[in-house]
Amino acid sequence: MKGLFISFEGPDGCGKSTQIKLFADYLKARGFDVVITREPGGTPISEKIREVILDPANKEECDICEMLLYAAARAQHVAELIKPSVEAGKIVLCDRFVDSSIAYQAYGRGLGEQVEIVNGYAVQGLMPDITFFLSISAEEGMRRNKKTDKKDRLEQEALAFHDKVHEGYLKIVEKSKDRMIVIDASKSVDEVLEELKEKFEAFEARKALAK
Ligand code: TYD
């Protein structure tokens, strides 16, 4: 029995974590076995790598090191948690995945296509069945993010960086239309959740038809 792998993407402050919890409750109420996880992180090794990547004290961390650490954390996450869970028939909800590396490292940091090559190696062919892209502008994301006082190394970047990340996401949406579903995240929490459910049910209907 094969489960499903669903990733959530979007700029900092788009409300992913809130929506993932609510969407998981909806799936659980429908009887699905759900795993919630996040990147960078999700396993003990990957969480340790996360600390190194995001620590604001690590100012020397060069862009290539950053990109490789995200990919290293991801390789462990796929092998230890995501792949076995999907193979066991579970629905895995993952807060960020490869698309974050394309948006933040390839576009934001300007590392280009190397990022896709490295990540292809890290994930060993496992890509999400659905990716929900919670779309808000970089400005709105940064405005919402001001509410939290402790910002990590990436969140401390200036608006110009977050604009490039946003541009990267739009390119990914264009390129991966088969799995990307764009959700207007400027709406209320309830409206965004309703749209997630609607789009998921449409996906289920398409899958049932294809059988
Ligand atoms: P996350 O914990 O999801 O932060 P937030 O809750 O603010 O979305 O991710 C931490 C930061 O790491 C976030 O600024 C995005 C960045 N990131 C990358 O740059 N590349 C990646 O591959 C991933 C997974 C995250």
PDB file of C-alpha atoms and ligand atoms in Angstrom:
ATOM      1  CA  MET A   1       0.000   0.000   0.000  1.00  0.00           C
ATOM      2  CA  LYS A   2       1.406   3.385  -0.997  1.00  0.00           C
ATOM      3  CA  GLY A   3       0.535   6.524   0.960  1.00  0.00           C
ATOM      4  CA  LEU A   4       0.909  10.130  -0.077  1.00  0.00           C
ATOM      5  CA  PHE A   5       3.618  12.716   0.243  1.00  0.00           C
ATOM      6  CA  ILE A   6       2.387  16.308   0.507  1.00  0.00           C
ATOM      7  CA  SER A   7       4.728  19.263   0.942  1.00  0.00           C
ATOM      8  CA  PHE A   8       3.855  22.817   1.961  1.00  0.00           C
ATOM      9  CA  GLU A   9       5.860  25.710   0.581  1.00  0.00           C
ATOM     10  CA  GLY A  10       5.823  29.475   0.766  1.00  0.00           C
ATOM     11  CA  PRO A  11       7.720  32.503   2.031  1.00  0.00           C
ATOM     12  CA  ASP A  12       8.521  32.984   5.708  1.00  0.00           C
ATOM     13  CA  GLY A  13       5.352  34.161   7.445  1.00  0.00           C
ATOM     14  CA  CYS A  14       2.870  32.573   5.001  1.00  0.00           C
ATOM     15  CA  GLY A  15       1.176  30.553   7.768  1.00  0.00           C
ATOM     16  CA  LYS A  16       2.332  27.059   6.743  1.00  0.00           C
ATOM     17  CA  SER A  17       2.739  25.637  10.256  1.00  0.00           C
ATOM     18  CA  THR A  18      -0.772  26.677  11.332  1.00  0.00           C
ATOM     19  CA  GLN A  19      -2.338  25.259   8.180  1.00  0.00           C
ATOM     20  CA  ILE A  20      -0.406  21.977   8.374  1.00  0.00           C
ATOM     21  CA  LYS A  21      -1.763  21.316  11.878  1.00  0.00           C
ATOM     22  CA  LEU A  22      -5.352  22.115  10.840  1.00  0.00           C
ATOM     23  CA  PHE A  23      -5.101  20.117   7.631  1.00  0.00           C
ATOM     24  CA  ALA A  24      -3.676  17.148   9.583  1.00  0.00           C
ATOM     25  CA  ASP A  25      -6.685  17.274  11.955  1.00  0.00           C
ATOM     26  CA  TYR A  26      -9.006  17.197   8.935  1.00  0.00           C
ATOM     27  CA  LEU A  27      -7.190  14.168   7.449  1.00  0.00           C
ATOM     28  CA  LYS A  28      -7.118  12.341  10.800  1.00  0.00           C
ATOM     29  CA  ALA A  29     -10.861  12.948  11.246  1.00  0.00           C
ATOM     30  CA  ARG A  30     -11.305  11.257   7.875  1.00  0.00           C
ATOM     31  CA  GLY A  31      -9.394   8.217   9.172  1.00  0.00           C
ATOM     32  CA  PHE A  32      -6.026   8.730   7.483  1.00  0.00           C
ATOM     33  CA  ASP A  33      -2.790   7.868   9.243  1.00  0.00           C
ATOM     34  CA  VAL A  34      -0.901  11.190   9.183  1.00  0.00           C
ATOM     35  CA  VAL A  35       2.748  12.082   9.827  1.00  0.00           C
ATOM     36  CA  ILE A  36       3.663  15.750  10.301  1.00  0.00           C
ATOM     37  CA  THR A  37       7.267  16.669   9.726  1.00  0.00           C
ATOM     38  CA  ARG A  38       9.427  19.617   8.693  1.00  0.00           C
ATOM     39  CA  GLU A  39      12.593  20.688   6.922  1.00  0.00           C
ATOM     40  CA  PRO A  40      15.275  21.279   7.738  1.00  0.00           C
ATOM     41  CA  GLY A  41      14.710  18.596  10.389  1.00  0.00           C
ATOM     42  CA  GLY A  42      12.302  15.735  10.978  1.00  0.00           C
ATOM     43  CA  THR A  43      14.839  13.184  12.318  1.00  0.00           C
ATOM     44  CA  PRO A  44      17.377  13.526  15.174  1.00  0.00           C
ATOM     45  CA  ILE A  45      20.317  13.860  12.752  1.00  0.00           C
ATOM     46  CA  SER A  46      18.482  16.338  10.512  1.00  0.00           C
ATOM     47  CA  GLU A  47      17.401  18.413  13.536  1.00  0.00           C
ATOM     48  CA  LYS A  48      21.066  18.676  14.595  1.00  0.00           C
ATOM     49  CA  ILE A  49      21.973  19.855  11.079  1.00  0.00           C
ATOM     50  CA  ARG A  50      19.078  22.358  11.319  1.00  0.00           C
ATOM     51  CA  GLU A  51      20.653  23.952  14.387  1.00  0.00           C
ATOM     52  CA  VAL A  52      23.921  24.493  12.517  1.00  0.00           C
ATOM     53  CA  ILE A  53      22.202  25.950   9.445  1.00  0.00           C
ATOM     54  CA  LEU A  54      19.878  28.383  11.207  1.00  0.00           C
ATOM     55  CA  ASP A  55      21.995  29.555  14.149  1.00  0.00           C
ATOM     56  CA  PRO A  56      22.299  33.364  13.766  1.00  0.00           C
ATOM     57  CA  ALA A  57      25.793  33.069  15.327  1.00  0.00           C
ATOM     58  CA  ASN A  58      27.061  31.157  12.263  1.00  0.00           C
ATOM     59  CA  LYS A  59      27.762  34.258  10.215  1.00  0.00           C
ATOM     60  CA  GLU A  60      30.722  32.616   8.391  1.00  0.00           C
ATOM     61  CA  GLU A  61      28.526  29.901   6.846  1.00  0.00           C
ATOM     62  CA  CYS A  62      29.109  30.183   3.102  1.00  0.00           C
ATOM     63  CA  ASP A  63      26.269  29.710   0.601  1.00  0.00           C
ATOM     64  CA  ILE A  64      27.514  26.367  -0.718  1.00  0.00           C
ATOM     65  CA  CYS A  65      27.906  24.956   2.789  1.00  0.00           C
ATOM     66  CA  GLU A  66      24.359  26.120   3.572  1.00  0.00           C
ATOM     67  CA  MET A  67      22.969  24.459   0.429  1.00  0.00           C
ATOM     68  CA  LEU A  68      24.789  21.171   1.097  1.00  0.00           C
ATOM     69  CA  LEU A  69      23.644  21.097   4.721  1.00  0.00           C
ATOM     70  CA  TYR A  70      19.990  21.496   3.675  1.00  0.00           C
ATOM     71  CA  ALA A  71      20.492  18.656   1.187  1.00  0.00           C
ATOM     72  CA  ALA A  72      22.274  16.475   3.780  1.00  0.00           C
ATOM     73  CA  ALA A  73      19.456  16.974   6.293  1.00  0.00           C
ATOM     74  CA  ARG A  74      16.977  16.126   3.515  1.00  0.00           C
ATOM     75  CA  ALA A  75      18.764  12.916   2.480  1.00  0.00           C
ATOM     76  CA  GLN A  76      18.520  11.588   6.049  1.00  0.00           C
ATOM     77  CA  HIS A  77      14.904  12.759   6.369  1.00  0.00           C
ATOM     78  CA  VAL A  78      13.854  10.970   3.159  1.00  0.00           C
ATOM     79  CA  ALA A  79      15.685   7.735   4.020  1.00  0.00           C
ATOM     80  CA  GLU A  80      14.712   7.522   7.680  1.00  0.00           C
ATOM     81  CA  LEU A  81      11.200   8.991   7.813  1.00  0.00           C
ATOM     82  CA  ILE A  82       9.474  10.127   4.614  1.00  0.00           C
ATOM     83  CA  LYS A  83      10.071   7.121   2.342  1.00  0.00           C
ATOM     84  CA  PRO A  84       9.298   4.428   4.955  1.00  0.00           C
ATOM     85  CA  SER A  85       6.132   6.294   6.053  1.00  0.00           C
ATOM     86  CA  VAL A  86       4.803   6.654   2.498  1.00  0.00           C
ATOM     87  CA  GLU A  87       5.607   3.006   1.820  1.00  0.00           C
ATOM     88  CA  ALA A  88       3.654   2.050   4.960  1.00  0.00           C
ATOM     89  CA  GLY A  89       0.557   3.787   3.522  1.00  0.00           C
ATOM     90  CA  LYS A  90       0.696   6.998   5.591  1.00  0.00           C
ATOM     91  CA  ILE A  91       0.073  10.572   4.480  1.00  0.00           C
ATOM     92  CA  VAL A  92       3.222  12.587   5.133  1.00  0.00           C
ATOM     93  CA  LEU A  93       2.728  16.357   5.521  1.00  0.00           C
ATOM     94  CA  CYS A  94       6.082  18.078   5.222  1.00  0.00           C
ATOM     95  CA  ASP A  95       6.707  21.737   6.078  1.00  0.00           C
ATOM     96  CA  ARG A  96       9.104  22.620   3.173  1.00  0.00           C
ATOM     97  CA  PHE A  97      11.038  20.278   0.856  1.00  0.00           C
ATOM     98  CA  VAL A  98      13.281  20.533  -2.255  1.00  0.00           C
ATOM     99  CA  ASP A  99      11.373  23.556  -3.616  1.00  0.00           C
ATOM    100  CA  SER A 100      12.618  25.585  -0.624  1.00  0.00           C
ATOM    101  CA  SER A 101      16.199  24.853  -1.653  1.00  0.00           C
ATOM    102  CA  ILE A 102      15.437  25.880  -5.239  1.00  0.00           C
ATOM    103  CA  ALA A 103      13.725  29.108  -4.110  1.00  0.00           C
ATOM    104  CA  TYR A 104      16.125  30.077  -1.285  1.00  0.00           C
ATOM    105  CA  GLN A 105      19.491  28.662  -2.418  1.00  0.00           C
ATOM    106  CA  ALA A 106      19.219  28.540  -6.240  1.00  0.00           C
ATOM    107  CA  TYR A 107      17.347  31.868  -6.603  1.00  0.00           C
ATOM    108  CA  GLY A 108      17.811  33.692  -3.254  1.00  0.00           C
ATOM    109  CA  ARG A 109      21.534  32.929  -2.948  1.00  0.00           C
ATOM    110  CA  GLY A 110      22.029  32.720  -6.714  1.00  0.00           C
ATOM    111  CA  LEU A 111      23.558  29.210  -6.719  1.00  0.00           C
ATOM    112  CA  GLY A 112      21.617  28.200  -9.840  1.00  0.00           C
ATOM    113  CA  GLU A 113      21.103  24.733 -11.263  1.00  0.00           C
ATOM    114  CA  GLN A 114      23.702  22.957  -9.086  1.00  0.00           C
ATOM    115  CA  VAL A 115      21.060  22.998  -6.340  1.00  0.00           C
ATOM    116  CA  GLU A 116      18.715  20.819  -8.356  1.00  0.00           C
ATOM    117  CA  ILE A 117      21.489  18.330  -9.158  1.00  0.00           C
ATOM    118  CA  VAL A 118      22.601  17.987  -5.517  1.00  0.00           C
ATOM    119  CA  ASN A 119      19.020  17.612  -4.320  1.00  0.00           C
ATOM    120  CA  GLY A 120      18.188  15.035  -6.980  1.00  0.00           C
ATOM    121  CA  TYR A 121      20.930  12.947  -5.403  1.00  0.00           C
ATOM    122  CA  ALA A 122      19.666  13.647  -1.863  1.00  0.00           C
ATOM    123  CA  VAL A 123      16.043  12.581  -2.445  1.00  0.00           C
ATOM    124  CA  GLN A 124      16.763   9.483  -4.559  1.00  0.00           C
ATOM    125  CA  GLY A 125      13.750  10.032  -6.808  1.00  0.00           C
ATOM    126  CA  LEU A 126      11.203  10.766  -4.086  1.00  0.00           C
ATOM    127  CA  MET A 127       9.190  13.908  -4.878  1.00  0.00           C
ATOM    128  CA  PRO A 128       5.866  15.101  -3.411  1.00  0.00           C
ATOM    129  CA  ASP A 129       2.568  13.929  -4.928  1.00  0.00           C
ATOM    130  CA  ILE A 130       1.131  17.359  -4.111  1.00  0.00           C
ATOM    131  CA  THR A 131       2.837  20.614  -3.154  1.00  0.00           C
ATOM    132  CA  PHE A 132       0.649  23.336  -1.684  1.00  0.00           C
ATOM    133  CA  PHE A 133       2.256  26.706  -2.344  1.00  0.00           C
ATOM    134  CA  LEU A 134       0.886  29.229   0.168  1.00  0.00           C
ATOM    135  CA  SER A 135       1.281  32.405  -1.794  1.00  0.00           C
ATOM    136  CA  ILE A 136       1.805  35.834  -0.218  1.00  0.00           C
ATOM    137  CA  SER A 137       4.165  38.632  -1.262  1.00  0.00           C
ATOM    138  CA  ALA A 138       7.630  38.885   0.295  1.00  0.00           C
ATOM    139  CA  GLU A 139       6.596  42.201   1.956  1.00  0.00           C
ATOM    140  CA  GLU A 140       3.484  40.697   3.543  1.00  0.00           C
ATOM    141  CA  GLY A 141       5.507  37.683   4.742  1.00  0.00           C
ATOM    142  CA  MET A 142       8.111  39.900   6.357  1.00  0.00           C
ATOM    143  CA  ARG A 143       5.420  42.090   7.912  1.00  0.00           C
ATOM    144  CA  ARG A 144       3.739  39.061   9.508  1.00  0.00           C
ATOM    145  CA  ASN A 145       7.086  37.687  10.633  1.00  0.00           C
ATOM    146  CA  LYS A 146       7.860  40.869  12.615  1.00  0.00           C
ATOM    147  CA  LYS A 147       5.532  39.576  15.324  1.00  0.00           C
ATOM    148  CA  THR A 148       8.055  36.944  16.418  1.00  0.00           C
ATOM    149  CA  ASP A 149      11.130  38.318  18.141  1.00  0.00           C
ATOM    150  CA  LYS A 150      13.625  35.468  17.568  1.00  0.00           C
ATOM    151  CA  LYS A 151      14.563  35.385  13.883  1.00  0.00           C
ATOM    152  CA  ASP A 152      16.774  32.648  12.408  1.00  0.00           C
ATOM    153  CA  ARG A 153      19.708  33.274  10.025  1.00  0.00           C
ATOM    154  CA  LEU A 154      17.553  33.104   6.875  1.00  0.00           C
ATOM    155  CA  GLU A 155      14.725  35.222   8.252  1.00  0.00           C
ATOM    156  CA  GLN A 156      17.224  37.985   9.032  1.00  0.00           C
ATOM    157  CA  GLU A 157      17.922  38.446   5.304  1.00  0.00           C
ATOM    158  CA  ALA A 158      16.757  41.707   3.673  1.00  0.00           C
ATOM    159  CA  LEU A 159      13.683  42.193   1.478  1.00  0.00           C
ATOM    160  CA  ALA A 160      15.743  41.942  -1.741  1.00  0.00           C
ATOM    161  CA  PHE A 161      16.653  38.336  -0.821  1.00  0.00           C
ATOM    162  CA  HIS A 162      13.031  37.443  -0.066  1.00  0.00           C
ATOM    163  CA  ASP A 163      11.940  39.011  -3.377  1.00  0.00           C
ATOM    164  CA  LYS A 164      14.342  36.685  -5.213  1.00  0.00           C
ATOM    165  CA  VAL A 165      12.969  33.725  -3.223  1.00  0.00           C
ATOM    166  CA  HIS A 166       9.449  34.693  -4.294  1.00  0.00           C
ATOM    167  CA  GLU A 167      10.517  34.939  -7.927  1.00  0.00           C
ATOM    168  CA  GLY A 168      12.036  31.457  -7.576  1.00  0.00           C
ATOM    169  CA  TYR A 169       8.776  30.040  -6.261  1.00  0.00           C
ATOM    170  CA  LEU A 170       6.851  31.499  -9.222  1.00  0.00           C
ATOM    171  CA  LYS A 171       9.298  29.784 -11.606  1.00  0.00           C
ATOM    172  CA  ILE A 172       8.814  26.445  -9.802  1.00  0.00           C
ATOM    173  CA  VAL A 173       5.010  26.797 -10.010  1.00  0.00           C
ATOM    174  CA  GLU A 174       5.353  27.376 -13.762  1.00  0.00           C
ATOM    175  CA  LYS A 175       7.698  24.397 -14.205  1.00  0.00           C
ATOM    176  CA  SER A 176       5.962  21.820 -11.988  1.00  0.00           C
ATOM    177  CA  LYS A 177       2.275  22.388 -12.766  1.00  0.00           C
ATOM    178  CA  ASP A 178       1.516  18.669 -12.332  1.00  0.00           C
ATOM    179  CA  ARG A 179       2.070  18.757  -8.547  1.00  0.00           C
ATOM    180  CA  MET A 180       1.987  22.422  -7.527  1.00  0.00           C
ATOM    181  CA  ILE A 181      -1.287  23.856  -6.190  1.00  0.00           C
ATOM    182  CA  VAL A 182      -1.253  27.584  -5.500  1.00  0.00           C
ATOM    183  CA  ILE A 183      -3.293  28.759  -2.505  1.00  0.00           C
ATOM    184  CA  ASP A 184      -3.953  32.455  -1.783  1.00  0.00           C
ATOM    185  CA  ALA A 185      -2.513  32.711   1.737  1.00  0.00           C
ATOM    186  CA  SER A 186      -3.477  36.369   2.199  1.00  0.00           C
ATOM    187  CA  LYS A 187      -6.992  35.175   3.141  1.00  0.00           C
ATOM    188  CA  SER A 188      -8.183  34.226   6.651  1.00  0.00           C
ATOM    189  CA  VAL A 189      -7.037  31.004   8.355  1.00  0.00           C
ATOM    190  CA  ASP A 190     -10.484  29.407   7.820  1.00  0.00           C
ATOM    191  CA  GLU A 191     -10.644  30.387   4.139  1.00  0.00           C
ATOM    192  CA  VAL A 192      -7.160  29.030   3.452  1.00  0.00           C
ATOM    193  CA  LEU A 193      -8.026  25.742   5.194  1.00  0.00           C
ATOM    194  CA  GLU A 194     -11.251  25.429   3.165  1.00  0.00           C
ATOM    195  CA  GLU A 195      -9.288  25.892  -0.045  1.00  0.00           C
ATOM    196  CA  LEU A 196      -6.754  23.240   0.999  1.00  0.00           C
ATOM    197  CA  LYS A 197      -9.563  20.744   1.651  1.00  0.00           C
ATOM    198  CA  GLU A 198     -11.291  21.568  -1.640  1.00  0.00           C
ATOM    199  CA  LYS A 199      -8.103  21.150  -3.661  1.00  0.00           C
ATOM    200  CA  PHE A 200      -7.241  17.909  -1.863  1.00  0.00           C
ATOM    201  CA  GLU A 201     -10.695  16.467  -2.549  1.00  0.00           C
ATOM    202  CA  ALA A 202     -10.364  17.427  -6.216  1.00  0.00           C
ATOM    203  CA  PHE A 203      -7.014  15.581  -6.270  1.00  0.00           C
ATOM    204  CA  GLU A 204      -8.668  12.494  -4.744  1.00  0.00           C
ATOM    205  CA  ALA A 205     -11.439  12.620  -7.364  1.00  0.00           C
ATOM    206  CA  ARG A 206      -8.880  12.844 -10.200  1.00  0.00           C
ATOM    207  CA  LYS A 207      -6.932   9.920  -8.723  1.00  0.00           C
ATOM    208  CA  ALA A 208     -10.067   7.795  -8.418  1.00  0.00           C
ATOM    209  CA  LEU A 209     -10.965   8.535 -12.063  1.00  0.00           C
ATOM    210  CA  ALA A 210      -7.481   7.565 -13.235  1.00  0.00           C
ATOM    211  CA  LYS A 211      -7.782   4.115 -11.596  1.00  0.00           C
TER     212      LYS A 211
HETATM  213  P1  TYD B   1      11.249  27.013   8.561  1.00  0.00           P
HETATM  214  O1  TYD B   1      11.513  26.371   9.863  1.00  0.00           O
HETATM  215  O2  TYD B   1      10.216  26.400   7.705  1.00  0.00           O
HETATM  216  O3  TYD B   1      10.911  28.531   8.834  1.00  0.00           O
HETATM  217  P2  TYD B   1       9.504  29.228   8.741  1.00  0.00           P
HETATM  218  O4  TYD B   1       8.678  28.603   9.819  1.00  0.00           O
HETATM  219  O5  TYD B   1       9.831  30.651   8.975  1.00  0.00           O
HETATM  220  O6  TYD B   1       8.968  28.954   7.368  1.00  0.00           O
HETATM  221  O7  TYD B   1      12.583  27.100   7.691  1.00  0.00           O
HETATM  222  C1  TYD B   1      13.679  27.744   8.187  1.00  0.00           C
HETATM  223  C2  TYD B   1      14.314  28.599   7.137  1.00  0.00           C
HETATM  224  O8  TYD B   1      15.097  27.790   6.253  1.00  0.00           O
HETATM  225  C3  TYD B   1      13.344  29.383   6.282  1.00  0.00           C
HETATM  226  O9  TYD B   1      13.763  30.742   6.277  1.00  0.00           O
HETATM  227  C4  TYD B   1      13.515  28.815   4.903  1.00  0.00           C
HETATM  228  C5  TYD B   1      14.886  28.223   4.914  1.00  0.00           C
HETATM  229  N1  TYD B   1      15.107  27.066   4.020  1.00  0.00           N
HETATM  230  C6  TYD B   1      16.010  27.179   2.962  1.00  0.00           C
HETATM  231  O10 TYD B   1      16.592  28.235   2.745  1.00  0.00           O
HETATM  232  N2  TYD B   1      16.249  26.083   2.175  1.00  0.00           N
HETATM  233  C7  TYD B   1      15.653  24.875   2.390  1.00  0.00           C
HETATM  234  O11 TYD B   1      15.899  23.897   1.648  1.00  0.00           O
HETATM  235  C8  TYD B   1      14.712  24.777   3.486  1.00  0.00           C
HETATM  236  C9  TYD B   1      14.043  23.473   3.782  1.00  0.00           C
HETATM  237  C10 TYD B   1      14.482  25.897   4.270  1.00  0.00           C
END
